Structure formats: structure tokens, C-alpha cells
Amino acid sequence: MTYCVGMVLDRGLVFMSDTRTNAGLDNISTFKKLTTWESPGDRVITLLSAGNLATTQSVISLLDERSKSPGDRTPSLLGVPSLFQAARMVADTLREVIERTGDSGQRADGTFNATIMLGGQIAGSPPRLFLIYPEGNFIEAGDDTPFFQMGETKYGRPILVRAFDPDLSFEAAMKLLLVSFDSTLKANLTVGAPFDFHIYETDSLTIGQTGRIEADSPWFEAVSKGWGEALKSALDSLPDVKLSKLQ
Amino acid sequence: MTYCVGMVLDRGLVFMSDTRTNAGLDNISTFKKLTTWESPGDRVITLLSAGNLATTQSVISLLDERSKSPGDRTPSLLGVPSLFQAARMVADTLREVIERTGDSGQRADGTFNATIMLGGQIAGSPPRLFLIYPEGNFIEAGDDTPFFQMGETKYGRPILVRAFDPDLSFEAAMKLLLVSFDSTLKANLTVGAPFDFHIYETDSLTIGQTGRIEADSPWFEAVSKGWGEALKSALDSLPDVKLSKLQ
């Protein structure tokens, strides 16, 4: 499995993904699932991937090759005029890779599927965030649903639903994400640290803070340990009722 | 779907279940999923059910009929010498009902399945809690895993894992359960209020507090509304890190 979150804040976009891949519980590895393309001053595009690793690596390689050959920049992620067109291109590439693998050779029903989150900004437009399905269609985040999750979404969702706020600071958003990831990590062995992140500030049009948080980083340990206590205090702060009143 | 939790505390057992049943998203109803048998001074047994409603109702009716015919109290839930034997009886009845439905008439693969949680106390033994699978085998809660969930378990699990403590008061345990149920409710339409509960105090050997919490009960509303704020304060209380240090 995988766990990835992308969120649209007033001040920019924040992405985080785990790095665990597995082929069965007895075969786990670490792979980067967060990729960023940049053309400083013009665009920044970040892609998070979940699903079959061969599929997602192939998609990224195809996108990457196209964006690196300057004579052939159209169509490429660095050449498209809008993020919507970027999402279409990624969606087409994704469907193409899935179809090519699925049509020939050995069959493995459904296992070639992958889902991709794509977000970023192209000069002249606001930041946007898309969730792309293996079928090649996609949805965009809006005011009502300003964040997307992929993979093992359930354990980490309640805290996101409750505490997400578009005017969160980047620091607060990162804390929120770490708590959401920690909740998932504690319940599903196929989601694992380290976590990759990218923080994109609106209109900077350049890659923002990006990095990797290890399981033994002092900050993650403090968040993980502190959260249990913080939750207990939060529970204590809720109103008590004499149980006899409930009958 | 369904959401049920049973927990073993130092001071007794606490059970809670939702009441929503559904046959498709467009056909929902309210049914009680919590049943209690009592023989004051001798035993209290509580059963929570999840899965096919026809199966679980049939199981409960069979158990109930047997426990009500005094001449035939053995084997019956009110006659067995231990809670382990009670779990075996429930498991056998469950398997019998599933097999009878599955063996003849129309087929609906897997849909006759049900899972049952059984807890209580019989004089002379401590309280015990079992989780019974449709195959007719079962597991018992212990010190390492002192609570069980059934149905849509994922959304409500992180708060239980973090905040559960065997020495919780009954009031605190109920608050914890309501938060766990509220998180589930907010994410899965097939889990719905009202919630039935039963609080059993160790060695009382009589039904404890039992009742139903409606979605519009002032307490549940206070917990549900207060929890969002409490979580935000909890997040704020976690240590901040200068993001530049993460790189």
C-alpha cells in the first residue's frame, strides 16, 4: 500500500508521501513516490504516485524523458500551457502504460493499476491539485474538498477532516500531516517511513522546501510521542456527563 | 456496514454499537445490534453483531429461544459453565445459520456472513471478551489487545490505539468511544447513530448501565463539536520545528 496526501492551503501546496512499497508482506522496499519538475519563474509541478510501482516508475520516466529533450518540449510537462493540460498528459501517459502492460504478456488482473496526484502552479494561474485515476480521468480539489489522499486513506482521515484549515501555516500543516501519517503507520504495515515532502509557496514558481523525514528524526519522534498525550488531554477536555443521565 | 467496539477495562466491560443497517446506499434502516442476557447474581452476557442482518437476527433468536425454555437450559447461554463455552455455542450457532442459508436456495457469495463479539462474566471467573468469526472460530481479548472492533474499523482506530488505557473510568471510556464513533460516522455513510451501549461493572453480575445515545443528544453534540477544537489545540501543543532544519 501507500499513503500520500496533497493539500491546497491559502499560502500554497503541501505534499507528503510515504516511501514503502511491498510485493506481499514479506517483500518490502523503499522507493521515492514524490517527483517534482521545475522551470524556475514559469512552473513547478509535483507528482505523487500510488499503486503498481512498475507502472508509476514507467509513467514518470516517460514524462521525464519528454521534458528533458528541449527540441520536443511540446507536449511535455514543461511545455503545456495549463495545469489542466498537464493533468491530461499525465492521465494519458498513465492509461497508455497500463494498457501496454495489460494487453500482452502475463495477465494480473487490476494489479497494473496506479493512481496519481498532480499539483503545482504555472505562471498566470493559481496553484491547482488533481487526482488522476487509472482509467485516465481525474478530479480537481476545490474549496469543499481542499485535500486529496491516496492509498491507505482511512486511518489518517479523521484528523485531516477535523483539523484541516486552508489558512494553516506550513509548519502547522506539516504537523497535521505527520500526525495523519503516524496514525496510518501505526495501523498498516504496508505504509512506512521515511516520508518525503514538498512545500510549495504560491507564486514563488520555484521548488520550495523539500526533504525527507526519517522515522528516527527528533521532530517526528516528538510528534509521535507527544500526540498520545495530547489526545488524552483533548479527551479530558470534552464535557463529562453523569452516565445515569443517559438512560 | 456497522461499527461496534467492545473493551476490557480494569473495572469492567464497555460495549457500543451503531444501529444502521443497509442493503445498498439507498436502503438504510435502524436495528439494534446489541443484545444482553442476564441471570442476576450468576451471569451477564452481551453480544454485538456485524454482518448480514438476517444471519445475526437468526443467531440471536436461536440463542434466545434456548435460553428461555427452562427445561432445556443446557445447552443455553444461561446454562453453560464458562464464557468460553458460551463463545463456542454462539460460534456453532453462527456457523449453523450461515451453512443452512448458504447450502440451499439462492446463492449470494459471502453475503450471509456475520461476525459476533461476545463479552460478559459468569460467577467465579473474571470478565472475558471474544470475537467470533463467520467460520466459527474465535479469539479472546487479552492484555496486549484489550479491545475489539468490528465492521468499519479503520477511521475510529487511531484514537482508540492512542487513548485506550485499562484504568479508564467508565465516563472517560464512553467519551473515547463517542469520539471513535463520531470519526467513523463522519467518513462512512453506512455507519449511523443512534448508538447503543452497555457498561458492565466487574463482579456486579447484573446488567449495568445500558441505553441509547441519539445523534441529537446534547452530550453527543457537545463531544462531536468539542472534538474538532480539542484536536486543533492538541496539534498546537505539539513541538514546532523550523522547516529549514528538515532539509
XYZ file of C-alpha atoms in Angstrom:
494
model
C 0.000 0.000 0.000
C 0.959 3.646 0.113
C -0.157 6.770 1.856
C 0.012 10.143 0.097
C -1.642 13.475 0.861
C -1.728 16.681 -1.130
C -3.379 19.803 0.236
C -4.281 23.241 -1.071
C -3.650 25.960 1.508
C -4.203 29.684 1.122
C -0.445 30.152 1.085
C 0.435 27.250 -1.196
C 0.515 23.494 -1.646
C 1.873 20.819 0.664
C 2.602 17.256 -0.433
C 3.682 14.269 1.622
C 4.146 10.606 0.756
C 5.451 7.539 2.483
C 8.176 5.511 0.759
C 7.245 1.906 1.395
C 6.477 -0.435 -1.455
C 5.639 -4.064 -1.000
C 5.041 -7.186 -3.001
C 3.493 -9.171 -0.205
C 4.155 -8.505 3.455
C 7.447 -10.388 3.231
C 8.932 -8.241 0.488
C 9.149 -4.546 1.293
C 11.385 -1.841 -0.124
C 11.845 1.913 -0.011
C 11.119 3.974 -3.123
C 10.536 7.649 -3.678
C 6.936 8.353 -4.678
C 7.248 12.123 -4.916
C 8.674 13.716 -8.059
C 8.974 17.411 -8.858
C 9.571 19.212 -12.169
C 10.602 22.837 -12.199
C 11.151 25.591 -14.686
C 12.056 28.454 -12.363
C 9.888 31.536 -12.800
C 7.493 29.633 -15.021
C 6.205 26.478 -13.313
C 6.549 23.903 -10.578
C 4.773 20.554 -10.869
C 4.759 17.847 -8.205
C 3.562 14.297 -8.730
C 2.698 11.720 -6.054
C 2.128 8.132 -7.107
C 0.330 5.163 -5.580
C -0.223 1.698 -6.964
C 1.867 -0.636 -9.097
C 5.468 0.563 -8.869
C 6.444 -0.596 -12.355
C 3.546 1.416 -13.754
C 4.260 4.601 -11.832
C 8.014 4.480 -12.495
C 7.304 3.993 -16.170
C 4.915 6.955 -16.238
C 7.441 9.175 -14.516
C 10.271 8.080 -16.805
C 8.157 8.810 -19.878
C 7.168 12.242 -18.570
C 10.725 12.924 -17.559
C 12.283 11.948 -20.893
C 9.837 14.145 -22.743
C 10.527 17.140 -20.521
C 14.277 16.745 -20.950
C 14.509 16.772 -24.732
C 14.358 20.522 -25.441
C 13.503 20.134 -29.118
C 10.455 18.132 -28.207
C 9.125 20.167 -25.311
C 5.624 20.179 -26.692
C 3.913 18.138 -25.494
C 5.822 17.935 -22.243
C 5.083 18.829 -18.651
C 7.382 21.825 -19.074
C 5.613 22.941 -22.221
C 1.885 22.603 -21.604
C 0.015 25.896 -21.173
C -2.001 24.941 -18.080
C -2.027 22.523 -15.187
C -5.234 21.054 -16.544
C -3.327 20.130 -19.726
C -0.536 18.705 -17.537
C -3.097 16.517 -15.759
C -4.457 15.336 -19.122
C -0.970 14.487 -20.300
C -0.178 12.526 -17.144
C -3.556 10.790 -17.333
C -2.956 9.773 -20.962
C 0.530 8.535 -20.140
C -0.813 6.560 -17.194
C -3.523 4.911 -19.257
C -1.051 4.190 -22.047
C 1.346 2.415 -19.677
C -1.403 0.401 -18.016
C -2.847 -0.638 -21.377
C 0.501 -1.618 -22.808
C 1.299 -3.866 -19.847
C -2.199 -5.257 -19.624
C -2.652 -6.059 -23.306
C 0.157 -8.529 -23.709
C 2.312 -10.888 -21.737
C 1.155 -12.340 -18.484
C -2.085 -11.164 -17.027
C -2.515 -9.972 -13.444
C -5.980 -8.520 -13.155
C -6.011 -4.988 -11.910
C -2.567 -5.155 -10.408
C -1.022 -2.851 -13.006
C -3.237 -0.019 -11.828
C -1.945 3.170 -10.289
C -3.334 6.463 -9.098
C -1.513 9.763 -9.361
C -1.829 13.099 -7.620
C -0.588 16.088 -9.560
C -0.278 19.601 -8.209
C 1.625 22.779 -8.818
C 1.438 26.164 -10.441
C 2.057 27.570 -13.904
C 2.709 31.323 -14.206
C -0.523 33.228 -14.738
C -2.789 30.732 -12.964
C -3.340 29.862 -9.300
C -1.964 26.622 -7.831
C -4.090 23.579 -8.635
C -4.281 19.984 -7.421
C -5.589 16.971 -9.365
C -6.254 13.330 -8.550
C -5.826 11.079 -11.593
C -7.457 7.648 -11.770
C -6.043 4.607 -13.590
C -8.872 4.909 -16.125
C -7.330 8.203 -17.219
C -9.961 10.582 -15.888
C -9.330 12.955 -12.990
C -10.836 15.323 -10.449
C -9.633 18.653 -9.091
C -9.519 19.825 -5.485
C -11.768 22.767 -4.671
C -12.960 24.788 -1.714
C -15.205 21.993 -0.472
C -12.540 19.318 -0.729
C -9.194 21.066 -0.475
C -7.068 17.967 0.049
C -6.697 14.538 -1.529
C -5.464 11.277 -0.064
C -4.301 8.172 -1.912
C -3.648 4.603 -0.792
C -4.464 3.659 2.798
C -6.618 6.717 3.410
C -8.862 5.691 6.292
C -6.713 5.745 9.420
C -5.308 9.183 8.707
C -8.522 10.785 7.530
C -10.359 11.778 10.756
C -7.586 14.120 11.896
C -7.386 15.724 8.442
C -11.153 16.232 8.276
C -11.193 17.808 11.721
C -8.075 19.897 11.795
C -7.539 20.973 8.194
C -7.990 24.654 7.629
C -6.981 26.498 4.445
C -5.219 29.198 6.445
C -2.918 26.782 8.271
C 0.731 27.814 8.373
C 3.140 25.494 6.581
C 4.519 24.389 9.966
C 1.035 23.540 11.260
C 0.178 21.715 8.031
C 3.337 19.635 8.349
C 2.447 18.752 11.943
C -1.040 17.772 10.828
C 0.390 15.597 8.066
C 2.863 13.907 10.381
C 0.070 13.041 12.813
C -2.044 11.687 9.957
C 0.898 9.637 8.673
C 1.761 8.431 12.154
C -1.811 7.191 12.687
C -1.612 5.268 9.416
C 1.836 3.878 10.133
C 0.684 2.512 13.482
C -2.123 0.513 11.856
C -0.915 -0.611 8.422
C 2.452 -2.302 7.964
C 2.471 -1.514 4.241
C 2.823 2.204 4.940
C 6.267 3.125 6.194
C 8.713 5.911 6.947
C 10.659 7.851 5.793
C 8.253 10.447 4.460
C 9.038 12.735 1.517
C 7.552 16.195 1.436
C 7.400 19.272 -0.739
C 6.106 22.653 0.393
C 5.267 24.985 -2.473
C 4.586 28.653 -1.768
C 2.030 30.302 -4.054
C 3.556 32.479 -6.803
C 7.124 31.514 -5.884
C 7.272 29.480 -9.123
C 10.273 27.678 -7.765
C 10.664 24.450 -5.799
C 10.080 25.225 -2.158
C 11.181 23.295 0.855
C 11.553 19.655 0.090
C 13.084 16.808 2.002
C 12.698 13.545 3.798
C 11.608 12.907 7.374
C 13.103 9.745 8.833
C 11.310 7.637 11.427
C 14.045 8.450 13.924
C 14.147 12.191 13.254
C 13.813 14.031 16.571
C 10.839 16.013 15.278
C 8.861 13.011 14.108
C 9.619 11.197 17.346
C 8.438 14.209 19.344
C 5.238 14.474 17.308
C 4.567 10.755 17.513
C 5.192 10.551 21.259
C 3.521 13.845 22.048
C 0.378 13.003 20.139
C -0.751 10.267 22.517
C -0.553 12.627 25.481
C -2.120 15.487 23.527
C -5.057 13.253 22.563
C -5.605 12.184 26.146
C -5.705 15.837 27.238
C -8.099 16.568 24.377
C -10.398 13.765 25.560
C -10.241 15.067 29.130
C -11.259 18.496 27.900
C -14.543 17.160 26.477
C -17.634 17.543 28.622
C -18.383 14.760 31.102
C -21.918 13.594 31.653
C -23.234 11.649 34.597
C -23.854 8.297 32.978
C -27.156 7.854 34.819
C -28.496 10.766 32.771
C -28.090 8.735 29.614
C -30.662 6.136 30.481
C -21.586 -1.635 7.271
C -21.535 -1.461 11.034
C -19.246 -0.189 13.729
C -19.006 -1.985 17.073
C -16.423 -1.801 19.850
C -16.049 -3.885 22.986
C -13.369 -3.112 25.555
C -11.993 -4.743 28.667
C -11.242 -2.212 31.401
C -9.882 -2.883 34.876
C -13.279 -2.003 36.264
C -15.428 -3.862 33.763
C -16.549 -4.114 30.154
C -17.910 -1.424 27.856
C -19.761 -2.146 24.618
C -21.010 0.230 21.962
C -22.586 -0.336 18.560
C -24.154 1.784 15.881
C -27.645 0.881 14.658
C -27.514 1.413 10.917
C -28.113 -1.434 8.531
C -28.134 -1.063 4.792
C -28.862 -3.017 1.672
C -27.227 -0.638 -0.729
C -26.727 3.048 -0.003
C -30.331 3.724 -0.984
C -31.881 1.377 1.539
C -30.960 2.074 5.147
C -32.721 1.129 8.379
C -32.172 1.195 12.113
C -31.758 -2.085 14.002
C -30.425 -2.922 17.425
C -27.128 -4.801 17.217
C -26.513 -5.120 20.948
C -28.236 -7.886 22.926
C -27.797 -8.742 26.590
C -28.725 -11.860 28.566
C -28.769 -11.790 32.333
C -29.230 -14.189 35.208
C -28.751 -11.834 38.151
C -26.075 -12.911 40.573
C -24.881 -15.599 38.168
C -24.014 -14.129 34.767
C -24.320 -11.269 32.299
C -23.580 -11.860 28.605
C -23.577 -9.163 25.929
C -23.478 -9.821 22.207
C -22.645 -7.338 19.430
C -23.287 -8.352 15.847
C -21.979 -7.190 12.480
C -22.695 -8.530 9.014
C -25.773 -9.963 7.333
C -28.779 -8.899 9.419
C -30.847 -11.992 8.624
C -27.978 -14.145 9.859
C -27.364 -12.234 13.082
C -31.064 -11.954 13.936
C -31.455 -15.671 13.364
C -28.480 -16.437 15.610
C -29.859 -14.241 18.375
C -33.344 -15.716 18.102
C -31.955 -19.248 18.335
C -29.827 -18.369 21.367
C -32.727 -16.529 22.913
C -35.259 -19.323 22.450
C -32.894 -21.833 24.003
C -32.209 -19.616 26.993
C -35.924 -19.101 27.618
C -37.046 -22.746 27.818
C -36.133 -23.574 31.419
C -36.359 -27.343 30.972
C -33.782 -27.162 28.241
C -31.303 -24.745 29.780
C -28.371 -26.942 28.878
C -27.006 -26.126 26.421
C -28.047 -22.492 26.605
C -26.232 -19.241 27.204
C -27.741 -19.213 30.701
C -26.605 -22.768 31.384
C -23.041 -23.071 30.105
C -20.354 -23.249 32.786
C -17.940 -20.709 31.278
C -17.811 -17.820 28.871
C -15.511 -19.871 26.663
C -18.332 -22.429 26.331
C -20.737 -19.569 25.621
C -18.453 -18.382 22.808
C -18.313 -21.927 21.409
C -22.083 -22.153 21.493
C -22.519 -18.817 19.731
C -19.854 -19.767 17.187
C -21.583 -23.090 16.458
C -24.945 -21.376 16.114
C -23.448 -18.764 13.802
C -21.835 -21.366 11.558
C -25.030 -23.432 11.554
C -27.126 -20.454 10.400
C -24.645 -19.439 7.704
C -24.397 -23.012 6.424
C -28.146 -23.516 6.356
C -28.704 -20.358 4.313
C -25.736 -20.934 2.087
C -26.402 -24.582 1.286
C -29.765 -24.191 -0.355
C -31.908 -21.652 -2.126
C -30.377 -18.732 -3.939
C -26.693 -18.137 -3.655
C -25.100 -14.839 -2.690
C -21.414 -15.476 -2.162
C -20.196 -14.423 1.218
C -23.094 -12.123 1.880
C -24.595 -14.367 4.572
C -21.516 -13.905 6.697
C -21.533 -12.245 10.074
C -19.092 -11.559 12.879
C -20.045 -11.505 16.540
C -18.467 -10.041 19.647
C -19.359 -11.732 22.905
C -18.433 -10.490 26.351
C -19.569 -10.755 29.906
C -18.942 -12.512 33.172
C -20.037 -15.774 34.766
C -19.780 -16.046 38.564
C -16.411 -17.462 39.596
C -14.466 -16.184 36.573
C -13.251 -12.750 35.528
C -14.993 -10.843 32.691
C -13.976 -12.038 29.228
C -14.394 -10.754 25.688
C -14.413 -12.829 22.472
C -14.503 -12.048 18.764
C -16.238 -14.785 16.776
C -15.617 -15.221 13.049
C -18.146 -16.497 10.499
C -16.065 -19.667 10.135
C -16.965 -20.489 13.727
C -13.579 -19.953 15.334
C -12.839 -17.095 17.703
C -10.199 -15.102 19.567
C -10.144 -13.634 23.059
C -9.054 -10.176 24.145
C -6.006 -10.074 26.410
C -3.644 -7.596 27.997
C -1.936 -6.837 24.684
C -5.173 -6.315 22.775
C -7.779 -5.298 25.316
C -10.412 -4.148 22.842
C -12.033 -5.424 19.660
C -13.640 -3.559 16.780
C -15.989 -4.927 14.118
C -17.231 -3.544 10.801
C -15.781 -0.231 9.605
C -12.841 -0.306 11.982
C -10.274 1.956 10.358
C -11.470 5.515 10.881
C -12.117 5.036 14.580
C -8.999 3.029 15.342
C -6.220 5.645 15.751
C -7.933 7.358 18.697
C -8.579 4.005 20.386
C -4.994 2.873 19.910
C -3.683 6.128 21.339
C -6.048 6.889 24.166
C -7.180 3.490 25.419
C -5.983 2.691 28.900
C -7.261 -0.215 31.010
C -7.708 2.036 34.007
C -10.021 4.483 32.227
C -13.138 5.453 34.141
C -16.431 4.412 32.548
C -17.151 8.073 31.756
C -13.781 8.504 30.015
C -14.253 5.238 28.122
C -17.649 6.411 26.893
C -16.141 9.714 25.723
C -13.403 7.803 23.927
C -15.981 5.582 22.248
C -18.125 8.508 21.180
C -15.134 10.192 19.572
C -14.205 6.971 17.807
C -17.802 6.549 16.598
C -18.035 10.190 15.560
C -14.869 9.863 13.444
C -16.361 6.829 11.717
C -19.755 8.452 11.234
C -18.168 11.438 9.535
C -16.474 9.261 6.932
C -18.744 6.278 6.225
C -22.432 6.745 5.468
C -23.202 3.136 6.322
C -22.405 3.740 9.992
C -25.114 5.761 11.730
C -26.481 6.981 15.038
C -28.108 6.259 17.432
C -25.531 4.273 19.357
C -26.427 1.537 21.846
C -24.163 0.945 24.804
C -23.790 -1.343 27.781
C -21.466 -0.725 30.696
C -20.802 -3.787 32.826
C -19.076 -3.437 36.189
C -16.848 -6.352 37.182
C -18.416 -8.723 39.729
C -21.752 -6.932 39.693
C -23.228 -9.922 37.836
C -26.161 -7.775 36.837
C -26.827 -5.646 33.748
C -25.162 -2.321 34.279
C -25.936 0.949 32.614
C -27.384 0.468 29.201
C -29.072 2.835 26.818
C -29.060 4.601 23.507
C -27.312 7.823 22.517
C -29.143 9.739 19.806
C -27.333 11.889 17.240
C -29.069 14.974 18.669
C -28.389 14.182 22.329
C -26.747 17.224 23.942
C -23.828 15.154 25.133
C -23.017 13.645 21.761
C -23.352 17.047 20.108
C -21.000 18.559 22.691
C -18.457 15.775 22.165
C -18.729 15.964 18.398
C -18.396 19.738 18.262
C -15.825 19.957 21.034
C -13.580 17.351 19.460
C -12.627 19.488 16.452
C -11.461 22.305 18.713
C -9.785 19.912 21.123
C -7.836 18.335 18.248
C -6.668 21.701 16.983
C -5.393 22.586 20.465
C -3.714 19.192 20.642
C -1.961 19.872 17.323
C -0.878 23.292 18.531
C 0.619 21.727 21.631
C 2.988 19.570 19.535
C 6.522 20.837 19.089
C 7.177 23.163 16.152
C 10.321 22.851 14.108
C 11.820 25.424 11.816
C 11.160 23.851 8.453
C 14.565 24.802 7.138
C 16.029 22.368 9.658
C 14.341 19.492 7.861
C 16.286 19.828 4.688
